[in-house]
Amino acid sequence: MERSLRGARVATYVYFVLCGTLMGAWVVHIPAAEERVGISHATLGGLLVLLGLGAFVGMQVAGPLTDRLGARVVVPTTAVLCGASLVLPGLAPDPWTLAGALLVFGACNGGLDVSMNAHAVHVEKAYGRPVMSGFHATFSVGGVLAALVAAGATSAGVSPVATMAAIGGGSIVIALASVRALMPAAPVAEETDATRTAGDVKHASPAVARPGMAGRVWLLAVLALMVMLCEGAANDWSALHLRDVLGASTSTAAFAYGTFAAAMTAGRLLADRLVARFGSMAVLRHGATTAAVGITLVALGPWMWTAFTGWALFGLGLAGGVPQLLSAAGNADPAAAGANVSRVAGLGYVGMLAGPAVIGWLTHLVDLNHTFILLTLLCVTTAVGARVLRTEPDRTPHGETAGVGH
């Protein structure tokens, strides 16, 4: 059992890397697609909204399907579909076909995102200790791999379509090879009966739905929206802040996002240990507070070093938020883990897409750096709202775990 559980964990890492690699392969080829199709930045922005819309729809479909069919069916299926659809944006000859290609690719990627997170929830529950943040860190690793492969292929004169087809094809092979290691569908009903027979209240299985659970899941979703809105704003505006507000060169400004992303990846690699020791509520609360301090430094600091420090603190503080919210949603009712994760991830994705647009709109009213005060307020609100994680049964600090341990 221990060997199969380790295999399931490794397979989950593999699918997270694949998801990050496939999305990253599209992102690094956006300029080439824009030039080939002949569209403006504004038109491209509208088409990218369709990518997000497709992802949202895919999440809402894949979540319930994962609960019904099991992750062993849905995760590899969506991974194969995502790998196959990656090449579609690269083949699109005009804006209309590009729009359709992005809708399809977004839906497949969103389905993979939710189903693999639902599987990660079950793996984490079986381990009896936090492992979710580590999975999300490997998603970032996938993005780095995509950038390295694309850079090497471009320097070698390989066309974007060929590169995307190769990455997609390789992902399909890896996804199919990893299927057998995935965990089978959890026998929730049997666990519930056994738990009731044992009568152990302290270690009762969270498969038993508790009153108000649906409302709690939506609270988690709102928190995810705020956290991912902050993340989306950093993705699109960090480099522009250094260039336009502090007068940095373009090359120097690029390090602003790099600092944020590196700090977030490092934070996710550390977050599981912190959750095991202090609990998920503490990690979300103190992380959001750290992020609030960081983005306030960015908003009000007049020097370059305050900006880099602020973006680093912002990324470090946000790092553990989304993994803990998704884990809490999945553990709220394991029988509906996929559906609950899809709600939290879906609303969070809306925030990710809305963040850059909201900041852009606010720049019509105030200077760019002052718009970041909104992010400070969202982080403070998240810190206050972190108490929703207080009732999470699988987040007992100092190594005490509910459920099965190893």
Short mmCIF file of C-alpha atoms in Angstrom, two decimals:
data_model
loop_
_atom_site.label_atom_id
_atom_site.label_comp_id
_atom_site.label_asym_id
_atom_site.label_seq_id
_atom_site.Cartn_x
_atom_site.Cartn_y
_atom_site.Cartn_z
CA MET A 1 0.00 0.00 0.00
CA GLU A 2 2.84 2.37 0.88
CA ARG A 3 4.51 1.73 -2.49
CA SER A 4 1.27 2.35 -4.39
CA LEU A 5 0.68 5.56 -2.43
CA ARG A 6 4.14 6.81 -3.25
CA GLY A 7 3.51 5.93 -6.88
CA ALA A 8 0.26 7.92 -6.81
CA ARG A 9 2.13 10.91 -5.39
CA VAL A 10 4.80 10.71 -8.08
CA ALA A 11 2.13 10.41 -10.77
CA THR A 12 0.39 13.49 -9.38
CA TYR A 13 3.66 15.40 -9.62
CA VAL A 14 3.94 14.24 -13.24
CA TYR A 15 0.49 15.53 -14.18
CA PHE A 16 1.10 18.88 -12.47
CA VAL A 17 4.33 19.26 -14.43
CA LEU A 18 2.50 18.31 -17.64
CA CYS A 19 -0.25 20.86 -16.99
CA GLY A 20 2.29 23.62 -16.36
CA THR A 21 4.34 22.61 -19.38
CA LEU A 22 1.37 22.58 -21.74
CA MET A 23 0.12 25.98 -20.61
CA GLY A 24 3.64 27.37 -20.65
CA ALA A 25 4.17 26.07 -24.19
CA TRP A 26 1.23 28.19 -25.34
CA VAL A 27 2.26 31.26 -23.32
CA VAL A 28 5.79 31.41 -24.72
CA HIS A 29 4.40 31.16 -28.27
CA ILE A 30 1.81 33.93 -27.88
CA PRO A 31 3.96 36.53 -29.72
CA ALA A 32 4.43 34.14 -32.67
CA ALA A 33 0.70 33.44 -32.85
CA GLU A 34 -0.12 37.15 -32.72
CA GLU A 35 2.30 37.88 -35.56
CA ARG A 36 1.15 34.94 -37.70
CA VAL A 37 -2.56 35.76 -37.41
CA GLY A 38 -1.94 39.50 -37.76
CA ILE A 39 -3.91 40.86 -34.81
CA SER A 40 -3.44 43.79 -32.46
CA HIS A 41 -2.66 43.60 -28.76
CA ALA A 42 -6.26 44.58 -28.01
CA THR A 43 -7.65 41.75 -30.14
CA LEU A 44 -5.23 39.31 -28.57
CA GLY A 45 -6.43 40.40 -25.13
CA GLY A 46 -10.00 39.58 -26.11
CA LEU A 47 -8.98 36.17 -27.44
CA LEU A 48 -7.14 35.37 -24.22
CA VAL A 49 -10.40 35.97 -22.37
CA LEU A 50 -11.84 33.11 -24.45
CA LEU A 51 -8.99 30.91 -23.21
CA GLY A 52 -10.08 31.70 -19.67
CA LEU A 53 -13.72 31.13 -20.49
CA GLY A 54 -12.89 27.72 -21.94
CA ALA A 55 -10.88 26.86 -18.82
CA PHE A 56 -13.77 27.86 -16.57
CA VAL A 57 -16.21 25.67 -18.50
CA GLY A 58 -13.77 22.77 -18.53
CA MET A 59 -13.37 23.04 -14.77
CA GLN A 60 -17.11 22.91 -14.13
CA VAL A 61 -17.50 19.85 -16.37
CA ALA A 62 -14.44 17.92 -15.17
CA GLY A 63 -15.09 18.38 -11.46
CA PRO A 64 -18.35 16.39 -11.25
CA LEU A 65 -17.04 13.88 -13.80
CA THR A 66 -14.05 13.21 -11.55
CA ASP A 67 -16.40 12.48 -8.66
CA ARG A 68 -18.48 10.17 -10.82
CA LEU A 69 -15.83 8.34 -12.86
CA GLY A 70 -12.74 8.73 -10.68
CA ALA A 71 -9.47 10.59 -11.23
CA ARG A 72 -7.88 7.53 -12.85
CA VAL A 73 -10.25 8.05 -15.80
CA VAL A 74 -10.62 11.84 -15.97
CA VAL A 75 -7.03 12.95 -15.27
CA PRO A 76 -5.34 11.02 -18.11
CA THR A 77 -8.24 11.72 -20.46
CA THR A 78 -8.02 15.47 -19.97
CA ALA A 79 -4.21 15.31 -20.15
CA VAL A 80 -4.38 13.55 -23.52
CA LEU A 81 -6.97 16.02 -24.81
CA CYS A 82 -4.88 18.94 -23.56
CA GLY A 83 -1.76 17.60 -25.23
CA ALA A 84 -3.63 17.02 -28.49
CA SER A 85 -5.24 20.47 -28.49
CA LEU A 86 -2.00 22.37 -27.77
CA VAL A 87 -1.09 22.47 -31.44
CA LEU A 88 -4.46 23.98 -32.47
CA PRO A 89 -3.58 27.62 -31.63
CA GLY A 90 -0.33 27.15 -33.52
CA LEU A 91 -2.20 26.04 -36.65
CA ALA A 92 -4.92 28.73 -36.57
CA PRO A 93 -4.66 30.91 -39.70
CA ASP A 94 -7.06 33.68 -38.68
CA PRO A 95 -8.62 35.27 -35.56
CA TRP A 96 -11.82 33.18 -35.74
CA THR A 97 -10.07 29.83 -35.81
CA LEU A 98 -7.65 31.04 -33.14
CA ALA A 99 -10.64 31.91 -30.96
CA GLY A 100 -12.04 28.41 -31.37
CA ALA A 101 -8.66 26.81 -30.76
CA LEU A 102 -8.18 28.76 -27.53
CA LEU A 103 -11.64 27.80 -26.31
CA VAL A 104 -10.88 24.12 -26.86
CA PHE A 105 -7.39 24.26 -25.40
CA GLY A 106 -8.62 26.27 -22.42
CA ALA A 107 -11.40 23.77 -21.71
CA CYS A 108 -8.99 20.82 -21.84
CA ASN A 109 -6.43 22.58 -19.65
CA GLY A 110 -9.09 23.60 -17.13
CA GLY A 111 -10.38 20.02 -16.99
CA LEU A 112 -6.88 18.71 -16.32
CA ASP A 113 -6.30 21.39 -13.69
CA VAL A 114 -9.39 20.49 -11.65
CA SER A 115 -9.17 16.70 -11.99
CA MET A 116 -5.50 16.55 -10.99
CA ASN A 117 -6.18 18.82 -8.00
CA ALA A 118 -9.06 16.56 -6.95
CA HIS A 119 -6.71 13.56 -7.16
CA ALA A 120 -4.09 15.52 -5.21
CA VAL A 121 -6.64 16.02 -2.42
CA HIS A 122 -7.13 12.24 -2.12
CA VAL A 123 -3.37 11.62 -2.18
CA GLU A 124 -2.84 14.19 0.54
CA LYS A 125 -5.62 12.67 2.65
CA ALA A 126 -4.09 9.20 2.29
CA TYR A 127 -0.68 10.52 3.34
CA GLY A 128 -2.16 12.13 6.43
CA ARG A 129 0.09 15.17 6.09
CA PRO A 130 0.26 18.24 3.85
CA VAL A 131 1.65 17.68 0.34
CA MET A 132 -0.59 19.93 -1.78
CA SER A 133 1.74 22.94 -2.02
CA GLY A 134 4.52 20.75 -3.38
CA PHE A 135 2.27 19.71 -6.25
CA HIS A 136 1.62 23.35 -7.12
CA ALA A 137 5.33 24.10 -7.03
CA THR A 138 5.90 21.50 -9.74
CA PHE A 139 3.29 23.23 -11.91
CA SER A 140 5.65 26.22 -11.95
CA VAL A 141 8.52 23.90 -12.84
CA GLY A 142 6.51 22.82 -15.89
CA GLY A 143 6.30 26.43 -17.05
CA VAL A 144 10.07 26.79 -16.76
CA LEU A 145 10.59 23.58 -18.74
CA ALA A 146 8.31 24.87 -21.50
CA ALA A 147 10.27 28.12 -21.71
CA LEU A 148 13.60 26.28 -21.92
CA VAL A 149 12.36 23.88 -24.61
CA ALA A 150 10.82 26.70 -26.64
CA ALA A 151 13.97 28.82 -26.38
CA GLY A 152 16.13 25.91 -27.52
CA ALA A 153 13.80 25.03 -30.38
CA THR A 154 13.64 28.63 -31.58
CA SER A 155 17.41 29.00 -31.58
CA ALA A 156 17.61 25.75 -33.56
CA GLY A 157 15.20 27.11 -36.17
CA VAL A 158 12.28 24.81 -35.27
CA SER A 159 8.87 26.29 -36.08
CA PRO A 160 6.42 27.07 -33.25
CA VAL A 161 3.91 24.56 -34.64
CA ALA A 162 6.48 21.78 -34.62
CA THR A 163 7.57 22.66 -31.09
CA MET A 164 3.99 22.72 -29.79
CA ALA A 165 3.21 19.44 -31.56
CA ALA A 166 6.31 17.81 -30.06
CA ILE A 167 5.51 19.01 -26.54
CA GLY A 168 1.88 17.97 -26.91
CA GLY A 169 2.80 14.54 -28.28
CA GLY A 170 5.39 13.91 -25.60
CA SER A 171 2.87 14.92 -22.93
CA ILE A 172 0.36 12.41 -24.26
CA VAL A 173 2.88 9.59 -24.03
CA ILE A 174 3.88 10.54 -20.47
CA ALA A 175 0.24 10.95 -19.41
CA LEU A 176 -0.70 7.49 -20.66
CA ALA A 177 2.37 5.93 -19.08
CA SER A 178 1.43 7.37 -15.68
CA VAL A 179 -2.21 6.18 -15.57
CA ARG A 180 -1.70 2.98 -13.60
CA ALA A 181 -0.06 4.80 -10.70
CA LEU A 182 -3.12 6.97 -10.05
CA MET A 183 -5.34 6.13 -7.10
CA PRO A 184 -8.64 4.37 -7.82
CA ALA A 185 -11.91 6.02 -6.84
CA ALA A 186 -12.19 6.21 -3.05
CA PRO A 187 -14.89 3.98 -1.51
CA VAL A 188 -16.47 6.86 0.35
CA ALA A 189 -19.63 5.06 1.40
CA GLU A 190 -17.68 2.17 2.95
CA GLU A 191 -15.42 4.56 4.84
CA THR A 192 -18.44 6.38 6.16
CA ASP A 193 -20.05 3.17 7.45
CA ALA A 194 -16.81 2.06 9.08
CA THR A 195 -16.40 5.41 10.72
CA ARG A 196 -19.91 5.33 12.10
CA THR A 197 -19.32 1.82 13.47
CA ALA A 198 -16.09 2.86 15.15
CA GLY A 199 -17.78 5.89 16.65
CA ASP A 200 -14.53 7.80 16.94
CA VAL A 201 -15.58 11.43 16.84
CA LYS A 202 -12.10 12.92 16.94
CA HIS A 203 -10.91 11.01 13.86
CA ALA A 204 -14.26 10.84 12.07
CA SER A 205 -14.04 10.62 8.33
CA PRO A 206 -14.80 13.96 6.64
CA ALA A 207 -16.73 11.96 4.05
CA VAL A 208 -19.74 12.69 6.25
CA ALA A 209 -21.17 15.93 4.95
CA ARG A 210 -21.50 18.60 7.61
CA PRO A 211 -24.18 21.31 7.82
CA GLY A 212 -23.30 24.54 6.04
CA MET A 213 -20.62 22.84 3.94
CA ALA A 214 -21.84 24.33 0.64
CA GLY A 215 -21.64 27.83 2.10
CA ARG A 216 -18.15 27.15 3.39
CA VAL A 217 -16.99 25.97 -0.02
CA TRP A 218 -18.23 29.21 -1.58
CA LEU A 219 -16.38 31.20 1.10
CA LEU A 220 -13.25 29.31 0.11
CA ALA A 221 -13.99 30.20 -3.52
CA VAL A 222 -14.28 33.91 -2.70
CA LEU A 223 -10.94 33.80 -0.90
CA ALA A 224 -9.42 32.02 -3.93
CA LEU A 225 -10.80 34.77 -6.17
CA MET A 226 -9.06 37.44 -4.09
CA VAL A 227 -5.75 35.57 -3.87
CA MET A 228 -5.66 34.76 -7.58
CA LEU A 229 -6.72 38.31 -8.52
CA CYS A 230 -3.59 39.47 -6.70
CA GLU A 231 -1.51 36.87 -8.51
CA GLY A 232 -2.92 37.85 -11.90
CA ALA A 233 -2.19 41.53 -11.23
CA ALA A 234 1.43 40.70 -10.38
CA ASN A 235 1.82 38.62 -13.53
CA ASP A 236 0.86 41.47 -15.84
CA TRP A 237 1.85 44.65 -14.00
CA SER A 238 5.01 43.94 -11.99
CA ALA A 239 7.45 44.62 -14.84
CA LEU A 240 5.46 47.65 -16.03
CA HIS A 241 5.56 49.08 -12.51
CA LEU A 242 9.36 49.10 -12.42
CA ARG A 243 9.63 50.50 -15.93
CA ASP A 244 6.91 53.15 -15.87
CA VAL A 245 6.92 54.22 -12.21
CA LEU A 246 10.55 53.78 -11.14
CA GLY A 247 12.17 54.33 -14.53
CA ALA A 248 13.95 50.98 -14.76
CA SER A 249 15.19 49.65 -18.08
CA THR A 250 13.17 46.94 -19.79
CA SER A 251 15.72 44.28 -18.91
CA THR A 252 15.80 45.32 -15.25
CA ALA A 253 12.02 45.58 -15.09
CA ALA A 254 11.70 41.96 -16.25
CA PHE A 255 13.34 40.87 -13.00
CA ALA A 256 10.32 42.18 -11.07
CA TYR A 257 8.13 39.33 -12.29
CA GLY A 258 11.04 36.91 -12.00
CA THR A 259 11.47 37.89 -8.36
CA PHE A 260 7.76 37.42 -7.68
CA ALA A 261 7.61 34.04 -9.45
CA ALA A 262 10.79 32.71 -7.83
CA ALA A 263 9.57 33.72 -4.37
CA MET A 264 6.20 32.05 -4.99
CA THR A 265 7.83 28.81 -6.13
CA ALA A 266 10.14 28.78 -3.11
CA GLY A 267 7.20 29.48 -0.83
CA ARG A 268 5.25 26.54 -2.21
CA LEU A 269 8.20 24.24 -1.70
CA LEU A 270 8.26 25.26 1.97
CA ALA A 271 4.51 25.60 2.61
CA ASP A 272 3.74 21.92 3.25
CA ARG A 273 6.14 21.79 6.20
CA LEU A 274 4.71 25.01 7.59
CA VAL A 275 1.17 23.68 7.28
CA ALA A 276 2.14 20.46 9.04
CA ARG A 277 3.59 22.45 11.93
CA PHE A 278 1.26 25.43 12.26
CA GLY A 279 -1.92 24.51 10.34
CA SER A 280 -3.43 25.77 7.09
CA MET A 281 -5.28 28.67 8.73
CA ALA A 282 -2.03 30.10 10.10
CA VAL A 283 -0.27 29.68 6.75
CA LEU A 284 -3.06 31.47 4.87
CA ARG A 285 -3.43 34.22 7.48
CA HIS A 286 0.26 35.01 7.94
CA GLY A 287 0.93 34.53 4.25
CA ALA A 288 -1.77 37.03 3.30
CA THR A 289 -0.40 39.45 5.89
CA THR A 290 3.09 39.09 4.44
CA ALA A 291 1.70 39.68 0.95
CA ALA A 292 -0.10 42.81 2.19
CA VAL A 293 3.17 44.21 3.59
CA GLY A 294 4.98 43.37 0.35
CA ILE A 295 2.51 44.97 -2.04
CA THR A 296 2.27 48.06 0.20
CA LEU A 297 6.04 48.43 -0.13
CA VAL A 298 5.60 48.24 -3.89
CA ALA A 299 2.79 50.81 -3.85
CA LEU A 300 4.49 53.37 -1.63
CA GLY A 301 8.23 52.69 -1.88
CA PRO A 302 10.16 55.18 -4.04
CA TRP A 303 13.28 53.05 -4.52
CA MET A 304 14.17 50.08 -6.68
CA TRP A 305 15.21 47.90 -3.72
CA THR A 306 11.84 48.44 -2.01
CA ALA A 307 10.08 47.31 -5.19
CA PHE A 308 12.09 44.10 -5.50
CA THR A 309 11.68 43.41 -1.78
CA GLY A 310 7.97 44.07 -2.05
CA TRP A 311 7.41 41.79 -5.03
CA ALA A 312 9.41 39.03 -3.31
CA LEU A 313 7.31 39.31 -0.13
CA PHE A 314 4.14 39.44 -2.23
CA GLY A 315 5.02 36.20 -4.03
CA LEU A 316 6.17 34.48 -0.84
CA GLY A 317 2.99 35.47 0.98
CA LEU A 318 0.62 34.34 -1.77
CA ALA A 319 2.44 31.04 -2.33
CA GLY A 320 0.54 28.84 0.11
CA GLY A 321 -2.91 30.36 -0.34
CA VAL A 322 -4.43 28.61 -3.33
CA PRO A 323 -3.12 25.11 -2.48
CA GLN A 324 -4.64 25.30 1.01
CA LEU A 325 -7.97 26.60 -0.27
CA LEU A 326 -8.21 23.84 -2.88
CA SER A 327 -7.22 21.22 -0.32
CA ALA A 328 -9.85 22.48 2.12
CA ALA A 329 -12.50 22.41 -0.62
CA GLY A 330 -11.65 18.85 -1.59
CA ASN A 331 -11.62 17.65 2.01
CA ALA A 332 -14.93 19.35 2.81
CA ASP A 333 -16.73 16.36 1.27
CA PRO A 334 -14.51 13.74 -0.41
CA ALA A 335 -17.54 12.31 -2.20
CA ALA A 336 -17.83 15.64 -4.05
CA ALA A 337 -14.15 16.62 -4.04
CA GLY A 338 -14.05 17.27 -7.78
CA ALA A 339 -17.16 19.45 -7.80
CA ASN A 340 -15.98 21.47 -4.80
CA VAL A 341 -12.49 21.93 -6.21
CA SER A 342 -14.02 23.06 -9.53
CA ARG A 343 -16.03 25.75 -7.71
CA VAL A 344 -13.02 27.12 -5.86
CA ALA A 345 -10.65 26.84 -8.84
CA GLY A 346 -13.23 28.26 -11.24
CA LEU A 347 -13.95 31.38 -9.19
CA GLY A 348 -10.25 31.74 -8.50
CA TYR A 349 -9.58 31.65 -12.23
CA VAL A 350 -12.10 34.46 -12.71
CA GLY A 351 -10.00 36.47 -10.27
CA MET A 352 -6.81 35.62 -12.15
CA LEU A 353 -8.33 36.98 -15.36
CA ALA A 354 -9.95 39.99 -13.70
CA GLY A 355 -6.84 41.16 -11.84
CA PRO A 356 -4.96 42.72 -14.76
CA ALA A 357 -8.16 44.30 -16.12
CA VAL A 358 -9.12 45.82 -12.75
CA ILE A 359 -5.67 47.33 -12.28
CA GLY A 360 -5.74 48.65 -15.84
CA TRP A 361 -9.10 50.33 -15.27
CA LEU A 362 -7.91 51.92 -12.02
CA THR A 363 -4.92 53.48 -13.81
CA HIS A 364 -7.42 55.86 -15.41
CA LEU A 365 -8.12 57.22 -11.93
CA VAL A 366 -4.80 57.01 -10.04
CA ASP A 367 -1.14 56.29 -10.70
CA LEU A 368 -0.21 52.65 -11.35
CA ASN A 369 1.63 52.16 -8.06
CA HIS A 370 -1.33 53.50 -6.08
CA THR A 371 -3.70 51.01 -7.69
CA PHE A 372 -1.83 48.29 -5.77
CA ILE A 373 -3.45 49.52 -2.56
CA LEU A 374 -6.50 47.54 -3.74
CA LEU A 375 -4.34 44.41 -3.56
CA THR A 376 -3.31 45.35 -0.03
CA LEU A 377 -6.99 45.51 0.96
CA LEU A 378 -7.68 42.13 -0.67
CA CYS A 379 -4.76 40.54 1.19
CA VAL A 380 -5.94 41.97 4.50
CA THR A 381 -9.46 40.68 3.81
CA THR A 382 -8.01 37.25 3.03
CA ALA A 383 -6.07 37.26 6.28
CA VAL A 384 -9.26 37.99 8.19
CA GLY A 385 -11.23 35.40 6.21
CA ALA A 386 -8.62 32.70 6.84
CA ARG A 387 -10.64 31.64 9.87
CA VAL A 388 -12.83 29.63 7.47
CA LEU A 389 -10.02 27.05 7.52
CA ARG A 390 -10.31 26.63 11.29
CA THR A 391 -12.70 23.67 10.92
CA GLU A 392 -10.53 21.86 8.33
CA PRO A 393 -10.08 18.36 9.82
CA ASP A 394 -6.91 17.51 7.88
CA ARG A 395 -4.93 20.51 9.03
CA THR A 396 -4.15 19.83 12.67
CA PRO A 397 -0.81 21.48 13.51
CA HIS A 398 2.31 19.93 15.02
CA GLY A 399 2.05 16.72 13.05
CA GLU A 400 -1.30 15.48 14.46
CA THR A 401 -3.27 14.19 11.53
CA ALA A 402 -6.76 13.01 10.95
CA GLY A 403 -7.35 9.98 8.77
CA VAL A 404 -4.74 7.50 7.58
CA GLY A 405 -1.10 8.27 8.30
CA HIS A 406 2.20 6.77 7.19
#
